[in-house]
Amino acid sequence: MGRQSLLPRRDFLALGTAAAASMLLPDRAFASIPTGVKLHGLSAFGDLKYPADFPHFDYVNVDAPKGGIFNFGPSQWVFNQNPYTFNTLNSFVPRGDAPPRMEMCFDSLMTSAQDEPDSIYGLLAESVTISADRNMFEFALRPQARWHDGSPLTAEDAAYTFTLFKDQGHPDLSLPLREMTQAVAADTGTLRLTFSGKQSERTILDVATFPILSKAYFAIAPFDSSRMKAPLGSGPYKVGLVRPGQTIEFERVVDYWGRDLPVNKGQFHFDKLRIEFYGDRQAAFEAFKKGEVHFREEATSRVWATGYDFPALTAGKVVKREFPSEKRPLMYATAMNQRRERFRDMRVRRAIALCFDFEWTNKSLFYGLYNRSQSYFERSEFKATGVPSPDELTLLEPLRDKLAPEVFGEAYVLPPSDGSGRDRKLLRESQKLMADAGWKRSGQFFQNAAGETFRLEILADDEGLVRIYGPWAENLKAIGFDASIRLVESAQHQARQASFDFDMIAMAVLFSPTPTREGMDGIFHSRSANLQGSRNLSGTADPAIDMLVEAIDRVKNRQELTTVLRSLDRVLRARMDWIPSWYSANHRVAFWDMFGFNETKPDYGFAMEALWWFDKDKAAKIGKA
């Protein structure tokens, strides 16, 4: 499915008095969480599932054995991480390519439960206390917390980290901290984070899950992408073997200070996590077939449909199966870079979208395994359908003069093609849209009034994407675009994405099950449009979208959140800043039959490296003991 990023978990601007009033429905909300008392967890809506004395999360196996190695290809990653190569071990800066799972070397103040959509529980922090004005959060750190060198992890480390992230961190870290005014250590065991009052009520649900760094380490080491020495960590794993750009191993910390905490029990069973980096998917698949890689999530439909007939699978040594996807909104789409003027006209963006023939692609290239994306929040209740509800209209009506008319009708959908690969009706409609936008066909290509040719380059870092984009580019050229595909190696792709040096580029985002303003800010809000390294690849900077994103701050329950996000989805779909692509309802995975796992996976996570374990008996049966 192309690149996939896992974003972090987490003032209703004046839309009129009636609009604000309609959103304040009675219900339990974050604002009802008591102040001035020590809390073991926080939740966006409703009560916590787990009480203060819970022994462990329900979805873990506390009796699973320790040992073995898990050599896998990550299918999700965060911050500046890259699954194809790496040139830094600092995962928290805007630039560079870090290996996935560096975050497993660091602890956070609190951590998520994978069977709840919006709750976090104490990890480094044994409790959190909210001030009366709800702008200050006091975390009591566990005195036994230690760095891997045995030195104490203190509130000074945490205060240093949040200040560092705000000033120099990756946008996924810096944006949620923009309203933080102070991070101080009241003493070695007490951290106080203070906000301006303009922050979202739920900002803390993001911020409290950020990794904590060592002040002593980074006081003498630059906080940049030059780091090929592993920073000092505190988490369940530490960096072992490193072959830059090729291999990284994470070794389980046997005397990990937090191994017996309720939030950690029954997790982190493998002695080693190993990631091999391959230049292309076919090479990775060949390594899996040989048993050099143990787990693979298949992202290529052709391979899933035709490639799994190798000897190890037919002999029963490899298991091929599907697991249900998480109950989390997914956006897989292609961004059109509006920092380049020729992409700023909505008619142009729609014209480009009409040239992609999903029906032909799904039949001819995907073996019918995918569904067409229409929404920016696929697979979730946040996807807009039909006409706007009365509550949605309350949000949208004050913005009517700023929005496309389609927002107020049926939710905009890309029309299906005839499946021929070159639907003449849709291509004619695309040409008309271009003419309406002032681009006339002159010889082979569209030109504007200034005589400029419409050049369009789709940036890709995988041969599989070139295969998919090829027919799209041919359709674009057929009607008058000077269209091409540029295949670059992964590090260059990441660098060009971070600096917005592209015309069109694809990205997948798996949102939190309870999306927050901070998550939306980095992709859709104008404040991230020119922040290099942000996920706002399209350069979206629209006051109406800003207002809807900021409306997330004031929702009081999930019903209100759904209303805001459906309204946002309607506006984004009508604008077509991103062209929705495709999605799957399940994880398609294959693995060597040497692991144990609980058959029922949690609804909001699929962390095999943390929850699965090595099964010696199974391994012996297939010669992998």
XYZ file of C-alpha atoms in Angstrom, residues 112-491:
380
model
C -1.868 3.490 25.559
C -4.014 0.428 26.029
C -4.572 -1.373 22.718
C -8.096 -2.421 23.651
C -9.356 1.107 24.359
C -9.710 3.909 21.809
C -8.718 6.895 23.929
C -7.074 5.957 27.257
C -3.530 6.137 28.628
C -2.043 4.720 31.838
C 1.021 5.512 33.919
C 4.402 4.110 32.852
C 7.257 6.353 34.016
C 4.632 8.325 35.910
C 2.856 6.507 38.694
C 0.264 9.279 38.786
C -0.780 12.580 37.208
C -2.557 15.471 38.914
C -4.466 18.137 36.968
C -4.508 21.706 38.265
C -7.780 23.525 38.987
C -7.490 25.586 35.787
C -6.581 22.410 33.811
C -3.492 24.073 32.361
C -0.880 22.355 34.526
C -0.209 18.626 34.809
C 1.967 17.302 37.607
C 3.479 13.864 37.038
C 4.873 11.868 39.946
C 7.648 9.729 38.463
C 8.405 6.253 39.715
C 11.594 6.357 41.828
C 12.770 3.015 40.396
C 12.894 4.337 36.802
C 16.367 3.821 35.326
C 18.324 4.425 32.153
C 20.051 1.440 30.604
C 23.336 2.422 32.248
C 21.692 2.146 35.665
C 21.475 5.881 36.360
C 18.170 7.311 37.632
C 15.658 8.700 35.154
C 14.442 11.934 36.702
C 11.994 14.762 36.178
C 14.906 16.839 34.883
C 15.255 14.415 31.964
C 11.545 14.736 31.222
C 11.513 18.538 31.449
C 14.551 18.724 29.175
C 12.882 16.395 26.661
C 9.673 18.382 26.278
C 11.555 21.647 25.858
C 13.860 20.021 23.305
C 10.968 18.530 21.332
C 9.119 21.849 21.256
C 12.164 23.681 19.897
C 13.837 21.083 17.668
C 11.706 17.947 17.458
C 9.994 16.314 14.527
C 6.722 18.132 13.687
C 4.735 15.194 15.089
C 6.353 16.084 18.420
C 6.704 19.863 18.201
C 3.198 20.742 16.997
C 1.329 19.309 20.029
C 3.734 21.245 22.286
C 3.266 24.690 20.732
C 1.019 25.847 23.631
C 3.302 24.408 26.313
C 4.711 27.367 28.237
C 6.870 25.553 30.765
C 8.324 22.143 31.532
C 10.023 22.094 34.922
C 11.261 19.588 37.459
C 9.832 20.606 40.843
C 12.166 17.975 42.281
C 13.841 14.813 40.963
C 10.554 12.906 41.008
C 8.019 15.591 40.037
C 7.489 17.007 36.555
C 5.184 19.939 35.862
C 3.975 20.685 32.346
C 2.183 24.021 31.990
C 0.141 25.156 28.996
C -1.140 28.546 27.871
C -4.843 27.766 28.130
C -5.190 27.749 24.341
C -4.344 24.059 24.105
C -6.884 21.359 23.433
C -8.258 19.654 26.529
C -6.871 16.421 25.090
C -3.399 17.663 24.154
C -2.027 15.906 27.203
C -3.128 12.524 25.788
C -0.592 13.007 22.993
C 2.127 14.692 24.983
C 2.194 12.179 27.842
C 3.016 9.359 25.406
C 6.132 11.058 23.947
C 9.437 9.229 24.544
C 11.641 10.658 27.281
C 15.309 11.335 26.443
C 18.407 11.548 28.615
C 19.450 15.109 29.437
C 22.985 13.971 30.280
C 23.365 12.183 26.939
C 22.155 14.993 24.714
C 24.019 17.637 26.709
C 27.169 16.340 25.025
C 25.713 14.859 21.805
C 24.065 16.932 19.069
C 20.333 16.472 18.708
C 20.348 16.027 14.940
C 20.293 13.371 12.251
C 24.036 12.703 12.429
C 23.664 10.191 15.260
C 24.750 6.664 14.321
C 25.499 5.847 17.931
C 22.398 4.736 19.823
C 21.214 7.339 22.349
C 20.945 6.217 25.958
C 17.537 4.638 26.467
C 15.311 3.361 29.238
C 12.803 1.062 27.505
C 12.348 -2.709 27.192
C 14.845 -2.902 24.295
C 18.202 -1.385 23.457
C 20.108 -1.180 20.201
C 22.475 -4.081 19.542
C 23.896 -4.937 16.130
C 23.924 -2.053 13.648
C 24.845 -2.250 9.975
C 23.924 1.190 8.609
C 21.276 0.955 5.933
C 21.196 -2.862 6.164
C 20.414 -4.352 9.572
C 19.487 -3.361 13.087
C 18.880 -5.547 16.126
C 17.090 -4.533 19.290
C 18.081 -6.604 22.329
C 15.689 -7.220 25.192
C 16.868 -5.543 28.397
C 16.807 -8.446 30.851
C 16.917 -6.203 33.927
C 14.526 -3.625 32.454
C 13.342 -1.525 35.357
C 9.690 -1.486 34.245
C 9.210 -5.151 33.307
C 6.751 -5.849 36.144
C 4.565 -2.764 35.758
C 0.923 -3.532 34.934
C 1.247 -1.668 31.609
C 4.206 -3.891 30.624
C 3.413 -7.342 32.013
C 2.885 -9.992 29.373
C 4.767 -8.059 26.690
C 8.263 -7.873 25.147
C 8.991 -11.605 24.988
C 11.572 -11.851 22.190
C 15.241 -11.702 23.151
C 15.964 -9.929 19.875
C 13.998 -7.942 17.320
C 15.784 -7.842 13.990
C 14.963 -5.705 10.968
C 16.653 -6.278 7.620
C 16.443 -3.428 5.118
C 15.941 -4.235 1.441
C 15.978 -1.922 -1.521
C 12.770 -3.305 -2.958
C 9.851 -5.485 -1.986
C 10.766 -8.409 -4.191
C 14.148 -8.787 -2.508
C 12.409 -8.700 0.878
C 9.966 -11.366 -0.268
C 12.772 -13.643 -1.454
C 14.436 -13.299 1.954
C 11.161 -14.245 3.636
C 10.765 -17.333 1.443
C 14.239 -18.485 2.498
C 13.435 -18.021 6.192
C 15.843 -15.117 6.655
C 12.832 -12.988 7.643
C 10.158 -14.514 9.889
C 7.151 -12.211 9.532
C 5.847 -10.228 6.602
C 2.752 -8.131 6.007
C 2.096 -8.372 2.299
C 1.584 -4.985 0.653
C 1.576 -6.191 -2.958
C -1.720 -7.715 -4.075
C -0.115 -9.524 -7.019
C 2.295 -11.317 -4.703
C -0.493 -12.179 -2.253
C -2.604 -13.621 -5.056
C 0.099 -15.479 -6.985
C 3.381 -15.583 -5.056
C 2.619 -17.758 -2.066
C 3.274 -21.151 -3.623
C 6.874 -21.683 -2.502
C 8.059 -24.942 -0.871
C 8.041 -23.781 2.767
C 4.410 -22.736 2.527
C 3.208 -25.881 0.764
C 5.090 -27.921 3.405
C 3.193 -26.145 6.178
C 6.221 -24.329 7.566
C 4.793 -20.923 6.672
C 1.336 -19.706 7.624
C -0.569 -17.370 5.314
C -3.614 -15.707 6.881
C -5.523 -12.499 7.473
C -6.094 -10.576 10.700
C -8.797 -7.916 11.048
C -7.576 -4.350 10.704
C -7.714 -1.999 13.654
C -10.769 0.107 14.369
C -8.854 3.197 13.376
C -9.412 5.678 10.535
C -7.112 5.190 7.559
C -6.122 7.671 4.881
C -4.166 6.380 1.911
C -4.032 9.095 -0.705
C -1.887 10.998 -3.187
C -1.095 14.607 -2.329
C -0.944 17.353 -4.962
C 1.517 20.016 -3.864
C -0.317 23.338 -3.738
C 2.874 25.190 -2.914
C 3.169 24.969 -6.692
C 0.615 27.335 -8.149
C -0.624 25.064 -10.922
C -2.174 22.702 -8.344
C -4.132 25.384 -6.440
C -7.253 25.262 -8.590
C -9.722 22.660 -7.321
C -10.810 21.924 -10.902
C -7.251 20.939 -11.793
C -7.027 18.591 -8.834
C -10.307 16.924 -9.742
C -9.199 16.594 -13.359
C -6.064 14.759 -12.249
C -8.093 12.483 -9.965
C -10.478 11.502 -12.763
C -7.580 10.080 -14.777
C -6.886 7.367 -12.214
C -8.917 4.303 -13.160
C -9.314 2.392 -9.901
C -11.737 -0.161 -11.319
C -9.280 -1.200 -14.029
C -6.366 -1.131 -11.580
C -8.179 -3.279 -9.019
C -9.188 -5.823 -11.672
C -5.932 -5.904 -13.637
C -3.258 -5.234 -11.030
C -4.808 -5.797 -7.586
C -6.647 -9.095 -8.257
C -9.775 -7.493 -6.825
C -8.287 -7.381 -3.330
C -8.823 -3.686 -2.563
C -11.696 -1.267 -2.057
C -11.777 2.245 -3.449
C -11.072 4.951 -0.881
C -13.413 7.904 -0.985
C -12.904 9.296 2.504
C -9.982 10.670 4.482
C -11.203 8.535 7.390
C -11.935 5.180 5.758
C -12.992 2.201 7.884
C -14.451 4.459 10.570
C -17.616 6.179 11.722
C -15.975 9.493 10.792
C -16.510 8.883 7.070
C -19.167 11.274 5.713
C -22.138 9.701 3.918
C -25.266 11.101 2.299
C -26.231 14.716 2.911
C -25.044 16.644 5.976
C -26.911 15.965 9.196
C -28.505 18.892 11.069
C -25.542 18.928 13.477
C -23.082 18.983 10.578
C -24.994 21.836 8.951
C -24.725 23.793 12.187
C -20.966 23.665 11.736
C -20.895 24.144 7.991
C -23.507 26.868 7.360
C -21.447 29.725 8.884
C -18.665 28.730 6.460
C -20.851 28.409 3.359
C -19.224 31.289 1.462
C -15.802 29.646 1.980
C -16.802 26.150 0.869
C -17.491 24.366 -2.407
C -21.233 23.901 -3.093
C -20.766 20.109 -3.141
C -20.130 20.198 0.601
C -23.844 20.783 1.196
C -25.071 17.934 -0.977
C -24.253 14.237 -1.045
C -20.707 13.587 0.181
C -18.434 13.939 -2.858
C -17.295 10.656 -4.368
C -15.016 9.980 -7.273
C -17.145 8.449 -10.037
C -16.479 4.810 -10.962
C -14.990 4.139 -14.368
C -16.141 1.631 -16.949
C -13.107 -0.494 -16.045
C -11.545 -0.186 -19.482
C -8.440 1.594 -18.261
C -9.299 4.609 -20.408
C -12.869 5.703 -19.693
C -13.587 8.232 -22.420
C -16.401 9.886 -20.493
C -14.228 10.573 -17.449
C -11.294 11.726 -19.578
C -13.543 14.161 -21.455
C -14.796 15.487 -18.129
C -11.184 15.894 -17.008
C -10.351 17.886 -20.166
C -13.369 20.128 -19.610
C -12.304 20.850 -16.038
C -8.847 21.817 -17.277
C -10.332 24.124 -19.917
C -12.554 25.736 -17.296
C -9.445 26.293 -15.164
C -7.724 28.127 -18.052
C -5.538 25.319 -19.416
C -5.937 24.872 -23.175
C -4.534 22.040 -25.261
C -1.728 23.407 -27.473
C -0.285 20.609 -29.531
C 0.433 17.694 -27.217
C 0.105 19.430 -23.850
C -2.024 21.798 -21.791
C -0.763 25.355 -21.623
C -1.980 28.354 -19.654
C -2.360 31.934 -20.840
C 1.326 32.556 -20.193
C 2.285 29.685 -22.479
C 3.476 27.451 -19.626
C 3.107 23.695 -20.070
C 1.417 21.749 -17.272
C 4.198 19.446 -16.080
C 3.332 16.823 -13.505
C 5.745 14.392 -11.892
C 4.608 11.593 -9.574
C 7.343 10.745 -7.057
C 7.745 7.066 -6.105
C 10.271 4.951 -4.232
C 9.094 1.478 -5.201
C 8.813 -0.378 -8.499
C 5.387 -1.646 -7.465
C 4.079 1.914 -7.288
C 5.565 2.673 -10.705
C 3.595 -0.264 -12.071
C 0.396 1.181 -10.574
C 1.080 4.791 -11.516
C 2.111 3.980 -15.085
C -1.436 3.679 -16.512
C -2.449 6.801 -14.563
C 0.400 8.771 -16.108
C -0.554 7.470 -19.563
C -4.132 8.708 -19.102
C -2.837 12.083 -17.948
C -0.603 12.354 -21.002
C -3.427 11.267 -23.304
C -5.529 14.292 -22.410
C -2.735 16.879 -22.297
C -0.631 16.705 -19.109
C 3.128 16.470 -19.476
C 3.066 13.639 -16.925
C 5.910 11.420 -15.758
C 6.932 9.182 -12.868
C 10.186 9.686 -10.993
C 11.525 6.614 -9.174
C 14.100 7.523 -6.520
C 15.836 5.573 -3.792
C 14.207 5.631 -0.382
C 16.445 8.143 1.408
